CSV table of C-alpha atoms and ligand atoms in Angstrom, one decimal:
chain,number,residue,atom,x,y,z
V,1,UNK,CA,0.0,0.0,0.0
V,2,UNK,CA,1.8,3.1,-1.3
V,3,UNK,CA,-0.2,5.9,0.4
V,4,UNK,CA,1.3,7.4,3.5
V,5,UNK,CA,-1.0,10.4,4.2
V,6,UNK,CA,-4.8,10.4,3.6
V,7,UNK,CA,-6.9,13.5,4.4
V,8,UNK,CA,-10.7,13.6,4.7
V,9,UNK,CA,-13.2,16.4,4.5
V,10,UNK,CA,-16.0,14.8,6.6
V,11,UNK,CA,-18.9,16.5,5.0
V,12,UNK,CA,-22.7,15.8,5.2
V,13,UNK,CA,-23.4,15.3,8.9
V,14,UNK,CA,-26.1,18.0,8.9
V,15,UNK,CA,-27.9,16.8,5.8
V,16,UNK,CA,-27.7,13.2,6.9
V,17,UNK,CA,-29.3,14.1,10.3
V,18,UNK,CA,-32.0,16.1,8.5
V,19,UNK,CA,-32.8,13.1,6.3
V,20,UNK,CA,-33.3,11.1,9.5
V,21,UNK,CA,-35.6,13.9,10.9
V,22,UNK,CA,-32.9,14.6,13.6
V,23,UNK,CA,-31.1,17.7,14.8
V,24,UNK,CA,-27.8,18.6,13.0
V,25,UNK,CA,-25.9,17.9,16.3
V,26,UNK,CA,-27.1,14.2,16.1
V,27,UNK,CA,-25.3,14.1,12.7
V,28,UNK,CA,-22.1,15.3,14.3
V,29,UNK,CA,-22.4,12.7,17.1
V,30,UNK,CA,-22.8,10.0,14.5
V,31,UNK,CA,-20.0,11.6,12.6
V,32,UNK,CA,-17.7,11.2,15.6
V,33,UNK,CA,-18.5,7.5,15.7
V,34,UNK,CA,-17.4,7.3,12.1
V,35,UNK,CA,-14.1,8.9,13.1
V,36,UNK,CA,-13.4,5.8,15.2
V,37,UNK,CA,-14.4,3.4,12.5
V,38,UNK,CA,-12.5,5.1,9.7
V,39,UNK,CA,-9.4,5.6,11.9
V,40,UNK,CA,-9.2,1.9,12.7
V,41,UNK,CA,-9.7,1.0,9.0
V,42,UNK,CA,-6.9,3.4,8.0
V,43,UNK,CA,-4.6,2.0,10.7
V,44,UNK,CA,-5.4,-1.6,9.4
V,45,UNK,CA,-4.2,-0.8,5.9
V,46,UNK,CA,-1.0,0.8,7.0
V,47,UNK,CA,-1.7,4.5,6.5
V,48,UNK,CA,0.9,6.6,8.4
V,49,UNK,CA,-1.2,9.8,8.8
V,50,UNK,CA,-4.9,10.4,8.7
V,51,UNK,CA,-5.9,14.0,8.8
V,52,UNK,CA,-9.5,14.9,9.4
V,53,UNK,CA,-11.1,18.3,8.9
V,54,UNK,CA,-13.0,18.5,12.1
V,55,UNK,CA,-13.5,22.3,12.5
V,56,UNK,CA,-12.6,25.0,9.9
V,57,UNK,CA,-11.7,28.6,10.5
V,58,UNK,CA,-15.0,29.3,8.8
V,59,UNK,CA,-17.1,27.0,11.0
V,60,UNK,CA,-17.4,29.8,13.7
V,61,UNK,CA,-20.1,31.3,11.5
V,62,UNK,CA,-22.5,28.5,12.4
V,63,UNK,CA,-25.2,29.0,15.0
V,64,UNK,CA,-23.8,29.2,18.5
V,65,UNK,CA,-25.7,26.1,19.6
V,66,UNK,CA,-24.0,24.0,16.9
V,67,UNK,CA,-20.5,25.5,17.6
V,68,UNK,CA,-21.0,24.8,21.3
V,69,UNK,CA,-21.9,21.2,20.5
V,70,UNK,CA,-18.8,20.8,18.3
V,71,UNK,CA,-16.6,22.2,21.1
V,72,UNK,CA,-18.0,19.4,23.4
V,73,UNK,CA,-17.6,16.6,21.0
V,74,UNK,CA,-13.9,15.9,21.5
V,75,UNK,CA,-14.6,15.1,25.2
V,76,UNK,CA,-17.4,12.7,24.2
V,77,UNK,CA,-15.2,11.1,21.6
V,78,UNK,CA,-12.1,10.6,23.7
V,79,UNK,CA,-14.1,9.4,26.7
V,80,UNK,CA,-15.6,6.7,24.5
V,81,UNK,CA,-12.7,5.8,22.3
V,82,UNK,CA,-9.3,6.8,23.7
V,83,UNK,CA,-8.7,3.4,25.3
V,84,UNK,CA,-9.3,1.7,22.0
V,85,UNK,CA,-7.1,4.1,20.1
V,86,UNK,CA,-4.3,3.5,22.7
V,87,UNK,CA,-4.7,-0.3,22.2
V,88,UNK,CA,-4.3,0.3,18.5
V,89,UNK,CA,-1.1,2.2,19.1
V,90,UNK,CA,-2.6,5.3,17.4
V,91,UNK,CA,-1.2,8.8,18.1
V,92,UNK,CA,-3.5,11.8,18.4
V,93,UNK,CA,-2.2,15.1,17.0
V,94,UNK,CA,-3.8,18.4,15.8
V,95,UNK,CA,-3.2,21.1,13.4
V,96,UNK,CA,-4.9,24.5,13.6
V,97,UNK,CA,-5.0,27.3,16.2
V,98,UNK,CA,-6.4,25.6,19.3
V,99,UNK,CA,-5.9,28.9,21.3
V,100,UNK,CA,-9.3,30.0,20.1
V,101,UNK,CA,-11.1,27.1,21.7
V,102,UNK,CA,-12.6,27.1,25.2
V,103,UNK,CA,-10.1,25.9,27.9
V,104,UNK,CA,-12.0,22.7,28.5
V,105,UNK,CA,-11.9,21.7,24.8
V,106,UNK,CA,-8.2,22.5,24.5
V,107,UNK,CA,-7.4,20.5,27.7
V,108,UNK,CA,-9.3,17.5,26.4
V,109,UNK,CA,-7.3,17.6,23.1
V,110,UNK,CA,-4.0,18.2,24.9
V,111,UNK,CA,-4.6,15.3,27.2
V,112,UNK,CA,-5.4,13.0,24.3
V,113,UNK,CA,-2.2,14.2,22.5
V,114,UNK,CA,-0.2,13.7,25.7
V,115,UNK,CA,-1.6,10.3,26.5
V,116,UNK,CA,-0.9,8.9,23.1
V,117,UNK,CA,2.4,10.7,22.4
V,118,UNK,CA,4.5,7.6,23.0
V,119,UNK,CA,2.5,5.4,20.6
V,120,UNK,CA,4.3,4.5,17.4
V,121,UNK,CA,1.4,3.6,15.1
V,122,UNK,CA,-0.7,5.8,12.8
V,123,UNK,CA,-1.1,9.5,13.5
V,124,UNK,CA,-4.7,10.6,13.7
V,125,UNK,CA,-4.6,14.3,13.2
V,126,UNK,CA,-7.6,16.5,13.8
V,127,UNK,CA,-7.6,19.8,11.9
V,128,UNK,CA,-9.3,22.1,14.4
V,129,UNK,CA,-9.8,25.8,13.8
V,130,UNK,CA,-7.8,25.1,10.7
V,131,UNK,CA,-7.8,26.9,7.4
V,132,UNK,CA,-5.3,26.4,4.6
V,133,UNK,CA,-4.9,30.1,3.7
V,134,UNK,CA,-4.4,31.0,7.3
V,135,UNK,CA,-1.7,28.3,7.7
V,136,UNK,CA,0.2,29.6,4.7
V,137,UNK,CA,0.0,33.2,6.0
V,138,UNK,CA,1.3,32.0,9.4
V,139,UNK,CA,4.1,30.1,7.7
V,140,UNK,CA,5.1,33.2,5.6
V,141,UNK,CA,5.2,35.3,8.8
V,142,UNK,CA,7.4,32.7,10.5
V,143,UNK,CA,9.7,32.4,7.5
V,144,UNK,CA,10.0,36.2,7.4
V,145,UNK,CA,10.9,36.3,11.1
V,146,UNK,CA,13.5,33.6,10.6
V,147,UNK,CA,15.1,35.6,7.7
V,148,UNK,CA,15.1,38.8,9.8
V,149,UNK,CA,16.7,37.0,12.7
V,150,UNK,CA,19.4,35.6,10.4
V,151,UNK,CA,18.3,32.0,11.2
V,152,UNK,CA,17.7,31.2,7.6
V,153,UNK,CA,18.8,32.7,4.3
V,154,UNK,CA,16.6,34.1,1.6
V,155,UNK,CA,16.8,31.2,-0.9
V,156,UNK,CA,13.3,29.9,-0.4
V,157,UNK,CA,12.3,26.5,-1.9
V,158,UNK,CA,9.1,24.4,-1.4
V,159,UNK,CA,11.1,22.1,0.9
V,160,UNK,CA,12.2,24.9,3.1
V,161,UNK,CA,8.8,26.6,3.2
V,162,UNK,CA,7.1,23.3,4.2
V,163,UNK,CA,9.2,23.4,7.4
V,164,UNK,CA,7.1,26.4,8.5
V,165,UNK,CA,3.7,24.7,7.9
V,166,UNK,CA,1.7,23.0,10.7
V,167,UNK,CA,2.2,19.6,8.9
V,168,UNK,CA,6.0,19.9,8.8
V,169,UNK,CA,6.4,16.4,10.2
V,170,UNK,CA,4.1,14.7,7.8
V,171,UNK,CA,4.5,13.3,4.3
V,172,UNK,CA,2.6,15.3,1.6
V,173,UNK,CA,-1.0,14.2,1.3
V,174,UNK,CA,-1.4,11.3,-1.2
V,175,UNK,CA,-5.2,11.2,-1.2
V,176,UNK,CA,-8.0,13.5,-0.2
V,177,UNK,CA,-11.5,12.2,0.2
V,178,UNK,CA,-14.5,14.5,0.5
V,179,UNK,CA,-17.8,12.9,1.4
V,180,UNK,CA,-21.4,14.0,0.6
V,181,UNK,CA,-21.0,14.9,-3.1
V,182,UNK,CA,-19.6,18.5,-2.9
V,183,UNK,CA,-16.6,18.9,-5.2
V,184,UNK,CA,-14.4,21.6,-3.6
V,185,UNK,CA,-11.6,21.9,-1.1
V,186,UNK,CA,-13.1,24.4,1.2
V,187,UNK,CA,-9.7,25.8,2.4
V,188,UNK,CA,-8.3,22.4,3.5
V,189,UNK,CA,-4.6,21.7,3.3
V,190,UNK,CA,-4.1,23.8,0.2
V,191,UNK,CA,-0.4,23.5,0.0
V,192,UNK,CA,-0.3,19.8,1.0
V,193,UNK,CA,-2.8,18.8,-1.7
V,194,UNK,CA,-0.6,20.0,-4.6
V,195,UNK,CA,-0.2,16.5,-6.0
V,196,UNK,CA,-2.9,14.6,-4.1
V,197,UNK,CA,-5.3,12.3,-5.7
V,198,UNK,CA,-8.9,13.4,-5.1
V,199,UNK,CA,-12.0,11.4,-4.4
V,200,UNK,CA,-15.5,13.0,-4.2
V,201,UNK,CA,-17.7,10.4,-2.6
V,202,UNK,CA,-21.5,10.7,-2.8
V,203,UNK,CA,-22.2,9.1,0.6
V,204,UNK,CA,-22.5,11.4,3.6
V,205,UNK,CA,-19.8,11.0,6.3
V,206,UNK,CA,-22.1,9.2,8.7
V,207,UNK,CA,-22.7,6.5,6.1
V,208,UNK,CA,-19.2,5.8,5.1
V,209,UNK,CA,-18.0,2.4,6.4
V,210,UNK,CA,-14.5,1.1,7.1
V,211,UNK,CA,-14.7,-1.4,4.3
V,212,UNK,CA,-15.8,1.2,1.8
V,213,UNK,CA,-13.1,3.5,2.9
V,214,UNK,CA,-10.5,0.8,2.4
V,215,UNK,CA,-11.8,0.1,-1.1
V,216,UNK,CA,-11.6,3.8,-2.0
V,217,UNK,CA,-8.1,4.0,-0.9
V,218,UNK,CA,-7.0,0.8,-2.6
V,219,UNK,CA,-8.6,1.8,-5.9
V,220,UNK,CA,-6.9,5.2,-5.7
V,221,UNK,CA,-3.5,3.5,-5.2
V,222,UNK,CA,-3.9,1.9,-8.7
V,223,UNK,CA,-3.9,5.4,-10.3
V,224,UNK,CA,-0.9,6.4,-12.3
V,225,UNK,CA,0.7,9.3,-10.4
V,226,UNK,CA,3.2,11.2,-12.4
V,227,UNK,CA,3.9,14.3,-10.3
V,228,UNK,CA,4.2,16.4,-13.5
V,229,UNK,CA,6.6,13.9,-15.2
V,230,UNK,CA,5.8,11.3,-17.9
N,1,FPP,C1,-19.3,18.8,8.1
N,1,FPP,O1,-20.6,18.4,7.9
N,1,FPP,C2,-18.8,18.4,9.4
N,1,FPP,C3,-18.3,19.3,10.3
N,1,FPP,C4,-18.2,20.7,10.2
N,1,FPP,C5,-17.9,18.7,11.6
N,1,FPP,C6,-17.2,17.5,11.5
N,1,FPP,C7,-16.9,16.9,12.8
N,1,FPP,C8,-17.1,15.6,13.1
N,1,FPP,C9,-17.4,14.5,12.1
N,1,FPP,C10,-16.8,15.1,14.4
N,1,FPP,C11,-15.4,15.3,14.8
N,1,FPP,C12,-15.0,14.6,16.0
N,1,FPP,C13,-14.0,14.9,16.9
N,1,FPP,C14,-13.6,14.0,17.8
N,1,FPP,C15,-13.4,16.3,16.9
N,1,FPP,P1,-21.8,19.6,7.8
N,1,FPP,O2,-22.3,19.8,9.1
N,1,FPP,O3,-21.2,20.7,7.0
N,1,FPP,O4,-22.8,18.8,6.9
N,1,FPP,P2,-23.8,19.5,5.9
N,1,FPP,O5,-23.0,20.0,4.8
N,1,FPP,O6,-24.7,18.3,5.5
N,1,FPP,O7,-24.6,20.5,6.7
């Protein structure tokens, strides 16, 4: 299995819930159960990093009630699943500006990161208060600072710039999957997706299964990736 880094835009929780005559928050709860199932499937097939778009810099625009619910979800999720993720040797990490979250949410995430930090298996990375454009701006600012402080010279290359991104320790994204039929990137990992394979899956996130995910990934590994060459 050639793919090291898979990224997912977990879309369709709200529409799925509505179709079940349920609140949007119920869709997010079901979505968090899927995080467990898909993470375990990804770990099974040897993926090194699975990055999930859990909260974007634009998601603050949602009604307060929904934002509040999403802030509480990490606690619900880790209370239910941290033990199992530990047993699977999975490491929790995050990208995004966690400072903006309530203390309680941040502490839950930091505790999960800390508890799993010595694990050596797949990295399950939650993108939280993350936006691709914001990440690139922050990287440009850090690069500028490093030049001004004489830490780095002015010869900028993609490889050097990447060291200032939040994903500096990860392989470039090999495959990005977006569920629920929408065909756009919505400010997710803009730099890292430069040569990624893309899959736009019709099923909403709460209906994706571990087996279907594995099939999507294995099919995509058969594509001919040329990275601009022949
Ligand atoms: C997009 O669906 C989904 C989100 C904005 C939230 C995703 C979060 C989870 C799946 C749970 C994350 C779990 C943890 C542990 C942090 P949408 O609400 O935009 O769906 P819609 O397009 O149908 O309205």
